[in-house]
Short mmCIF file of C-alpha atoms in Angstrom, two decimals:
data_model
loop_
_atom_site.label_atom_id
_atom_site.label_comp_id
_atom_site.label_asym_id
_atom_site.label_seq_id
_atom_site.Cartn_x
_atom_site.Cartn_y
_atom_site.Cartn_z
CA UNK A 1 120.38 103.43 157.52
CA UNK A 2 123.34 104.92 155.59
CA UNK A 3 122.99 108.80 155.31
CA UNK A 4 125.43 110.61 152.89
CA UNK A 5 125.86 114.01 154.56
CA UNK A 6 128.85 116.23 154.29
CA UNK A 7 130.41 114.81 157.53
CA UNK A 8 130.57 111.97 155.74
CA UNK A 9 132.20 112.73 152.91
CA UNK A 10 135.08 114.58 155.11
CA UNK A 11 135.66 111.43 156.96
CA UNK A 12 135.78 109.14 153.83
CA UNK A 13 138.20 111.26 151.95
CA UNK A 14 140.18 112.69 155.19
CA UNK A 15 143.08 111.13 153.36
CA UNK A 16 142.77 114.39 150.22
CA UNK A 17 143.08 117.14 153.13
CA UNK A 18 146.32 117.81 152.69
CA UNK A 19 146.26 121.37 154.17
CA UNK A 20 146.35 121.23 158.04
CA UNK A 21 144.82 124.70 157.83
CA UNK A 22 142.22 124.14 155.05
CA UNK A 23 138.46 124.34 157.00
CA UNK A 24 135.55 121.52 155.95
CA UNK A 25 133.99 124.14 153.82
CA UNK A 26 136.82 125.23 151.62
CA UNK A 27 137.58 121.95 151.16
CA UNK A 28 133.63 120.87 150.18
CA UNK A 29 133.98 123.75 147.16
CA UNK A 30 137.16 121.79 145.80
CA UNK A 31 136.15 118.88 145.46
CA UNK A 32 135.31 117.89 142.00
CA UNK A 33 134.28 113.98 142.25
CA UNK A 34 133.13 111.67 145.00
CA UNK A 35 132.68 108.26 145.17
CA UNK A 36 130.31 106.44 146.94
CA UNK A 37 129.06 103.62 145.05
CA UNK A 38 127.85 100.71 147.15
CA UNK A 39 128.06 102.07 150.47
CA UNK A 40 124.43 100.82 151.65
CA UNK A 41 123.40 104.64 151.37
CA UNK A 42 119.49 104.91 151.50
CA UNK A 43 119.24 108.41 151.88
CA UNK A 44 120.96 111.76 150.42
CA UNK A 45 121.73 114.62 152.79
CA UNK A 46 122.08 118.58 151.49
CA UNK A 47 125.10 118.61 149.57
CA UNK A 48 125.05 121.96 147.98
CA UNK A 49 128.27 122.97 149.61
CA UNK A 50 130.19 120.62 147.34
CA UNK A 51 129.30 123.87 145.08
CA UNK A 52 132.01 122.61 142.17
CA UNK A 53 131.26 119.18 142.08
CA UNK A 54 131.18 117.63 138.53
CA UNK A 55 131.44 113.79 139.03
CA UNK A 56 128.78 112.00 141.40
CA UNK A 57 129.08 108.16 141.86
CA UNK A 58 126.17 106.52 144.01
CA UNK A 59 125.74 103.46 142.24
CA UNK A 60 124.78 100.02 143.50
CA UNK A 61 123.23 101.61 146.89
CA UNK A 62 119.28 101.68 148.41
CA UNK A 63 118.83 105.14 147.49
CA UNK A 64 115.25 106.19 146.92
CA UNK A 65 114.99 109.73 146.59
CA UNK A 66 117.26 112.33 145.07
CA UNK A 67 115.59 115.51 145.33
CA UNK A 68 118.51 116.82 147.14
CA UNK A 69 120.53 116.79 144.27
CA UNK A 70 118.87 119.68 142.21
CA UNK A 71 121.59 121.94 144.02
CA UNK A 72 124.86 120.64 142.13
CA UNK A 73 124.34 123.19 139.48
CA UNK A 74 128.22 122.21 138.63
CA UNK A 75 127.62 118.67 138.17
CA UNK A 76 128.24 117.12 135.07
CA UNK A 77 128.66 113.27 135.37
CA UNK A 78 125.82 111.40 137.60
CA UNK A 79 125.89 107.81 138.02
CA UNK A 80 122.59 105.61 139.98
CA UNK A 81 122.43 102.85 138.40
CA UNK A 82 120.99 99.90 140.63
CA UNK A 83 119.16 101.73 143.50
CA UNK A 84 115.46 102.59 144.09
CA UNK A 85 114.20 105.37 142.20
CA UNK A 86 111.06 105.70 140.79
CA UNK A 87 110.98 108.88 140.20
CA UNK A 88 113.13 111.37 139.01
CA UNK A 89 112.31 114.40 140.71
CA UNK A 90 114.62 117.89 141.23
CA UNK A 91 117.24 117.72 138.83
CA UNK A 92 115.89 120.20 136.58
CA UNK A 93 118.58 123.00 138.14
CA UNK A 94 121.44 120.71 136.95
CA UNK A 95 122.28 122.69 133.97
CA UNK A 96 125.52 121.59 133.22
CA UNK A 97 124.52 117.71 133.55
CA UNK A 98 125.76 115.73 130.63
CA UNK A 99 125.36 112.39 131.16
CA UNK A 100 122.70 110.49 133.70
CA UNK A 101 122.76 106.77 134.51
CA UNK A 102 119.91 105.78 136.30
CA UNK A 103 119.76 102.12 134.76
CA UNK A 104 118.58 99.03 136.94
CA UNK A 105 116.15 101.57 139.29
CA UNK A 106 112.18 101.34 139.56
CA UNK A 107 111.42 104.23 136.98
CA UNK A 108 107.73 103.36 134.77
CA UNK A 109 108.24 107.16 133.42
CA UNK A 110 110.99 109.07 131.81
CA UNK A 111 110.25 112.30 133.02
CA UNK A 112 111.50 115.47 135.22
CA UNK A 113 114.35 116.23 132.88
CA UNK A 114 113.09 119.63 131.47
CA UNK A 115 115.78 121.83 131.26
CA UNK A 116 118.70 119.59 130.98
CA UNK A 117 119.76 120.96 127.95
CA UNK A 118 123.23 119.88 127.99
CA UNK A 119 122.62 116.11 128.52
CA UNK A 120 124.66 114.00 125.65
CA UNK A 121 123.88 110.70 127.13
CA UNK A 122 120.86 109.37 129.04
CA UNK A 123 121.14 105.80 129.95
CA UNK A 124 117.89 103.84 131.49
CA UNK A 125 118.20 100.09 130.54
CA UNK A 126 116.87 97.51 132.62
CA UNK A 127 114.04 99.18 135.07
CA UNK A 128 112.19 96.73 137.28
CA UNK A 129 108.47 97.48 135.32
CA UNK A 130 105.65 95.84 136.69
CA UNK A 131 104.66 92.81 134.44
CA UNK A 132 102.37 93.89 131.02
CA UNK A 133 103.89 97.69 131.53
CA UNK A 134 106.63 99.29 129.41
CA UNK A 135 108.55 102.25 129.96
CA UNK A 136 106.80 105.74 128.79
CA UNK A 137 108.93 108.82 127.93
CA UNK A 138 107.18 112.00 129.30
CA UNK A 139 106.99 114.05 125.63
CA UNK A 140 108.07 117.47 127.48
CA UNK A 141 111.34 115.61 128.52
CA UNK A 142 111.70 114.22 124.99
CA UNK A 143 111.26 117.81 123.61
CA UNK A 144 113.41 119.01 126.37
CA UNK A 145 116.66 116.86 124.94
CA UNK A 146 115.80 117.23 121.33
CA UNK A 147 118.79 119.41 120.42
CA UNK A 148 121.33 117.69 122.66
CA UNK A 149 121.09 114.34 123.58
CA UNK A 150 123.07 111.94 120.84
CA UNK A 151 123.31 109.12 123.04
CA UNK A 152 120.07 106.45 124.62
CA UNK A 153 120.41 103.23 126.29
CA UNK A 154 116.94 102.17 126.86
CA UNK A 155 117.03 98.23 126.74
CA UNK A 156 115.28 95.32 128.53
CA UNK A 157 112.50 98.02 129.15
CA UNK A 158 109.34 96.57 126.98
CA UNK A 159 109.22 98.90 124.90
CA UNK A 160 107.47 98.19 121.43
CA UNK A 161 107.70 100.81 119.30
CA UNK A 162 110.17 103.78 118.57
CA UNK A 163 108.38 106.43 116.62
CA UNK A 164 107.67 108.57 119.71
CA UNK A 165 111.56 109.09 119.74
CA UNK A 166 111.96 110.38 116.84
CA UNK A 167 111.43 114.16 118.43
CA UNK A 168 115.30 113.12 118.91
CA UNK A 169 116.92 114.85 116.07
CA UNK A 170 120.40 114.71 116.91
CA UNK A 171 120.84 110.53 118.34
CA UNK A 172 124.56 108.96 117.27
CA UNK A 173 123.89 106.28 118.63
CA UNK A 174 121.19 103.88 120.08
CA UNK A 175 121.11 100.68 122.06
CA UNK A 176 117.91 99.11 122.59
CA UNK A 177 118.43 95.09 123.38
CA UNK A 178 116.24 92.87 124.49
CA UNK A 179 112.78 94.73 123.95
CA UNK A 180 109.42 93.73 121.87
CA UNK A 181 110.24 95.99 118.73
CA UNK A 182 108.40 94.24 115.89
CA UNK A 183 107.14 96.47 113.25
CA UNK A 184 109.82 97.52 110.50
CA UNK A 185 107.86 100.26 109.20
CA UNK A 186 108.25 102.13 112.77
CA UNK A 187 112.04 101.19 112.37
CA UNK A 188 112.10 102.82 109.09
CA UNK A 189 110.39 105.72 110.60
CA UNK A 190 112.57 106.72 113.15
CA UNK A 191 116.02 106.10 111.30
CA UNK A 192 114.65 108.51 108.31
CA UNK A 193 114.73 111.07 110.93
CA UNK A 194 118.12 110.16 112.49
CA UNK A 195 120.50 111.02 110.21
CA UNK A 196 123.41 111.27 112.31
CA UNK A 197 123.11 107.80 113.56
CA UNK A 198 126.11 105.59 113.57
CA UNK A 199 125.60 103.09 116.20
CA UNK A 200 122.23 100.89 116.84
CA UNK A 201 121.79 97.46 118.96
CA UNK A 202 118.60 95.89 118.57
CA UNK A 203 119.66 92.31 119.54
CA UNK A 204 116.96 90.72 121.12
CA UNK A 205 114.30 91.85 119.52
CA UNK A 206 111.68 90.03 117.40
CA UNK A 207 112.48 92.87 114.34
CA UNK A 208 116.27 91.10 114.08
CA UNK A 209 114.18 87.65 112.79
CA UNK A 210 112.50 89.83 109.75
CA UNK A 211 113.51 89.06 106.36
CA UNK A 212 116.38 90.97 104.89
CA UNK A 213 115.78 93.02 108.21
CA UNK A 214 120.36 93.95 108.36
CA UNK A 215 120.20 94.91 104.60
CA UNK A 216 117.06 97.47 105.16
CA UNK A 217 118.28 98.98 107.79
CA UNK A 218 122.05 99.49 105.73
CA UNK A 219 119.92 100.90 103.21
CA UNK A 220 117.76 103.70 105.49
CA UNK A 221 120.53 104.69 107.88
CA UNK A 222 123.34 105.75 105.58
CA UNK A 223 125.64 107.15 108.31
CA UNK A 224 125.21 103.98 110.51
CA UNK A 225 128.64 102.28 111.10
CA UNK A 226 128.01 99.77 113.62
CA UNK A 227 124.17 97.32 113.73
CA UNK A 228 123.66 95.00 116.36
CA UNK A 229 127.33 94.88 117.42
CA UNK A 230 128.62 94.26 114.20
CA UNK A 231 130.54 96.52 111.72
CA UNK A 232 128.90 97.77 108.42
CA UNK A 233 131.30 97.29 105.25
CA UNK A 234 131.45 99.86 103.13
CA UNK A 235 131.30 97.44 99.92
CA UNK A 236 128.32 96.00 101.48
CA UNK A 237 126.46 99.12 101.78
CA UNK A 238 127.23 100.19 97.91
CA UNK A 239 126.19 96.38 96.75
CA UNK A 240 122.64 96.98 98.89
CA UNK A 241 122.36 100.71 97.17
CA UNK A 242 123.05 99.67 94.05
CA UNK A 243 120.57 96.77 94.07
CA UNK A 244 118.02 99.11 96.07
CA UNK A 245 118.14 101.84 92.81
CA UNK A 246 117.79 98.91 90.35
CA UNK A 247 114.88 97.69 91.80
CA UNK A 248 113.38 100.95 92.33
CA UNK A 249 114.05 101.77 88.16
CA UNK A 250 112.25 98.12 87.59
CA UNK A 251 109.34 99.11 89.39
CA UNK A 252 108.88 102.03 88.30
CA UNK A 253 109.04 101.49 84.73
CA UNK A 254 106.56 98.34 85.59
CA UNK A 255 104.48 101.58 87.11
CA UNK A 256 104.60 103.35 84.31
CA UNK A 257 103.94 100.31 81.55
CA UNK A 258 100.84 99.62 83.97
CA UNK A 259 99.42 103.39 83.64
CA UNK A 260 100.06 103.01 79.96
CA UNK A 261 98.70 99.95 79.25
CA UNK A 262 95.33 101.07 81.24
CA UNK A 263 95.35 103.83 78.70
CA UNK A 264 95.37 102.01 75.91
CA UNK A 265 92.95 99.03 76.77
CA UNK A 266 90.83 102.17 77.66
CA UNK A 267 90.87 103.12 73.97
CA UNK A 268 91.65 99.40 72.39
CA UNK A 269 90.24 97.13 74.99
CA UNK A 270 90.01 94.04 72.80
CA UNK A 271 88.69 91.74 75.73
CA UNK A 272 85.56 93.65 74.61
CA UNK A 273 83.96 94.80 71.33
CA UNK A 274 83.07 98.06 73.08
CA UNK A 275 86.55 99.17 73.19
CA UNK A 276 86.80 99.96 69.59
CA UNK A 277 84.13 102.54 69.82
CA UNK A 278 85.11 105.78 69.62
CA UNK A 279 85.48 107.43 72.87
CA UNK A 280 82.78 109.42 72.05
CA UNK A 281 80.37 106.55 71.91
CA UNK A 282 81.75 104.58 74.97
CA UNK A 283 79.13 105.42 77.39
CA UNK A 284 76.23 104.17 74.46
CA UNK A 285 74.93 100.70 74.80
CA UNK A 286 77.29 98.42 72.16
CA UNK A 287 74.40 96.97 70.18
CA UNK A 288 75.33 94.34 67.27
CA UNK A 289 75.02 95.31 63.99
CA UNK A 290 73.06 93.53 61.30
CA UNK A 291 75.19 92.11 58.11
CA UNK A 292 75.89 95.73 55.98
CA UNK A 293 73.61 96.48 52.89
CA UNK A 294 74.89 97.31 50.14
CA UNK A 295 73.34 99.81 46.95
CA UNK A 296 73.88 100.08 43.45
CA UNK A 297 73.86 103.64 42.31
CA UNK A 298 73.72 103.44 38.32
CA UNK A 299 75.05 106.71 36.65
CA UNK A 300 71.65 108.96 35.78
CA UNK A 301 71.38 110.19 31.93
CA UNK A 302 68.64 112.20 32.26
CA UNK A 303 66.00 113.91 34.50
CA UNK A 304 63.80 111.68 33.33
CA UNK A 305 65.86 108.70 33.58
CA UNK A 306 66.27 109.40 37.16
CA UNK A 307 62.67 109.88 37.94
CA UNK A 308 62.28 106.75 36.13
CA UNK A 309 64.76 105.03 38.26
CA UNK A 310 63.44 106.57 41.38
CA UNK A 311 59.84 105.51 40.59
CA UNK A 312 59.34 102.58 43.15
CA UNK A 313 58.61 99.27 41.53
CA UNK A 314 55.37 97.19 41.76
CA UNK A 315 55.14 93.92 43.20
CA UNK A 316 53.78 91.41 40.37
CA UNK A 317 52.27 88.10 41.55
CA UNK A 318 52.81 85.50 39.65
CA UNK A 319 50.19 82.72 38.85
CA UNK A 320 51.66 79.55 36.57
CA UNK A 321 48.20 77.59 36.40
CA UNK A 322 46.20 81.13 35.23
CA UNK A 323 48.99 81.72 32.67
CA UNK A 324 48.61 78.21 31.22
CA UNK A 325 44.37 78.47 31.07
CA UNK A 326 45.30 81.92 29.16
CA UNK A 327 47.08 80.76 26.55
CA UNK A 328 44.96 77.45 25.56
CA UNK A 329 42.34 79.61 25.43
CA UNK A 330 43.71 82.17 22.87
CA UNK A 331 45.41 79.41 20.97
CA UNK A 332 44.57 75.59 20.77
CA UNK A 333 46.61 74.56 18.73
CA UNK A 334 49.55 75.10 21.42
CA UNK A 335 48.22 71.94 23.50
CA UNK A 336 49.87 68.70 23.40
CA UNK A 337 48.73 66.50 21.19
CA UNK A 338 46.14 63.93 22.91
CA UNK A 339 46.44 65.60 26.35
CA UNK A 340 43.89 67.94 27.88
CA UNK A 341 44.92 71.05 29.67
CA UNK A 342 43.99 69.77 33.64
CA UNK A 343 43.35 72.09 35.94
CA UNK A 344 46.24 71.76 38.56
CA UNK A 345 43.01 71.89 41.23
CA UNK A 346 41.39 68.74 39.59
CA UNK A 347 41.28 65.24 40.82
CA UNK A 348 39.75 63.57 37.90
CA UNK A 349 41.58 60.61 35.98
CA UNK A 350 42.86 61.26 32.82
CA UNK A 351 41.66 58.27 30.01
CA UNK A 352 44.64 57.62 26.80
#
C-alpha cells in the first residue's frame, strides 16, 4: 500500500529544493502543484501543510477516500479520474476549487459539493454504476453550483432525462455521450433554460435518431455553436428560423380560421336545419313546419260589409237525386220525353 504523505512528496520532488537552507515546511507552503498520477497510491495522508497548493494530480491510482483533502483551502485544479471513490466526502472547505475530475470512479450520487461556489467545471463521465442504476445528482449540490458552474461532463452514466439540471442557469457547455436520453420534450426543456449554451454532445443517445432532432435543437438553443461535435452554420440557423416563423404564421392563421369557422357554423350550421334558427331559439326542439297558409284580406267598405264578411259561412250539403225529385215535381213538363224520372235508389227495369 502506497501512502501519499508529506515525506513523500519531499522525496519525489527533492530535485525543486534548490535552497540548501530551505526546511521541509517552507518548502510544503511553496509548492503550488504536485503530481502524482499513477503511483499505485491507495491512501491520502494530511496534507494541509502544502497550505498554497492550487494544482492536485492523483489520477489513475487505487485511491478510495479523500476526506483528507477538505484542508487545501488554496486548491483550485483537482484531478481523480480512474480511482475508487464512491463517495465524495470533505471537500466542502475547498472554496477556491474550480474544476473537479472525478470521472471513471464508483460514484451512484453527485453529492457533497455544497459550498463550492467557485467550481466552473465538474466532470463525472463514465462511473462504474451497478447494472439498471443511473447516476443521481443530490439537488442541494445542484443548487449549490447554480450560479457558477458553466461546464458538465456527465456521459456513459445512464442517465435518461435532463430536466433536473436545469437548476443550472449558467451551463456553456454540455457533453453527455453515450446515455439513454430519449424524450425531446425534456431536451427542449432544459435548453429553454440554458441560454448561454454553446457547446452540447449527445452522440450516443437514442434522441440523435429522432426526426429533424439537429434542426430542433438549432432552433431552441440560439447561442449554441457546436452539436454533437459538429459546427452550427450561421446560414443554417437563419434558413431553420425562417422556416420555424412561417410555419408558426400558417398555423396560427389555420387556428384562427378554425375558431372562426366554429363561430359561424354555430350561427349558420347548414349540416343542420337547426342552425338557421335564431340564436334565441337554438335550445327549442326544431319541429317541421307544415306547408304556409295563405289569406285573402279584401279591402272593407263598410261596417257592415265587414261584419258581413266576418260572419262565418254555413256548410250546405248538397243532394243531386233530391234536387232532381224537386223539380219534376213542381214542373212536368221539364222531363224527358218518354223517360220516367228513376229514383237513383231503384233497381227496377225501365220498358221503351
Amino acid at each position: 500500500m502506497v501512502r501519499l504523505t508529506v515525506d513523500l512528496i519531499a522525496r519525489t520532488n527533492n530535485h525543486l529544493r534548490n535552497r540548501k537552507d530551505e526546511t521541509l515546511t517552507q518548502y510544503l507552503k511553496r509548492v503550488t502543484h504536485l503530481n502524482f498520477s499513477n503511483k499505485h497510491i491507495d491512501c491520502l495522508d494530511d496534507l494541509s501543510a502544502c497550505r498554497n497548493l492550487t494544482v492536485l494530480y492523483l489520477y489513475d491510482n487505487n485511491i478510495r477516500e479523500i476526506r483528507s483533502l477538505g484542508f487545501l483551502t488554496s486548491l483550485t485544479h483537482l484531478y481523480l479520474q480512474n480511482n475508487y471513490i464512491s463517495c465524495i466526502e470533505s471537500l466542502s472547505g475547498l472554496k477556491r476549487l474550480e474544476k473537479l475530475y472525478l470521472g471513471g470512479n464508483y460514484l451512484t450520487v453527485i453529492e457533497g459539493l455544497e459550498g463550492l461556489e467557485e467550481l466552473r467545471e465538474l466532470h463525472i463521465e463514465s462511473q462504474k454504476i451497478p447494472p439498471g442504476e443511473k447516476l443521481l445528482f443530490d439537488p442541494r449540490t445542484l443548487h449549490s453550483l447554480a450560479k457558477a458552474l458553466s461546464v458538465l461532463n456527465i456521459s456513459n452514466n445512464n442517465i435518461d432525462e435532463l430536466k433536473e439540471l436545469a437548476v443550472l442557469e449558467n451551463i456553456t457547455q454540455l457533453v453527455a455521450v453515450d446515455n439513454h436520453l430519449t424524450d425531446i420534450k425534456d431536451l427542449e426543456f432544459i435548453l429553454s433554460r440554458w441560454p448561454r449554451l454553446w457547446r452540447m454532445d449527445l452522440s450516443g443517445n437514442p434522441i440523435c435518431q429522432k426526426p429533424k432532432y439537429r434542426d430542433k435543437v438549432i432552433v431552441i438553443a440560439k447561442a449554441l455553436e457546436i452539436l454533437d461535435g459538429r459546427e452550427i452554420k450561421e446560414m443554417a440557423r437563419q434558413f431553420l428560423l425562417n422556416w420555424k416563423a412561417s410555419k408558426d404564421a400558417r398555423k396560427k392563421s389555420r387556428e384562427e380560421n378554425m375558431a372562426g369557422r366554429s363561430v359561424f357554423q354555430q350561427l349558420y350550421g347548414f349540416e343542420h336545419p337547426q342552425s338557421i334558427l335564431p340564436i334565441q331559439y337554438r335550445n327549442q326542439r326544431y319541429i317541421q313546419k307544415d306547408k304556409p297558409r295563405y289569406y285573402l284580406m279584401a279591402p272593407l267598405q263598410s261596417d257592415q260589409k265587414s261584419s258581413h264578411l266576418q260572419k262565418p259561412v254555413a256548410k250546405k250539403t248538397i243532394n243531386i237525386s233530391e234536387d232532381i225529385r224537386q223539380l219534376a215535381v213542381k214542373d212536368p213538363t221539364s222531363s224527358l220525353p218518354g223517360q220516367d224520372v228513376l229514383e237513383p235508389h231503384l233497381r227496377s227495369q225501365v220498358v221503351l
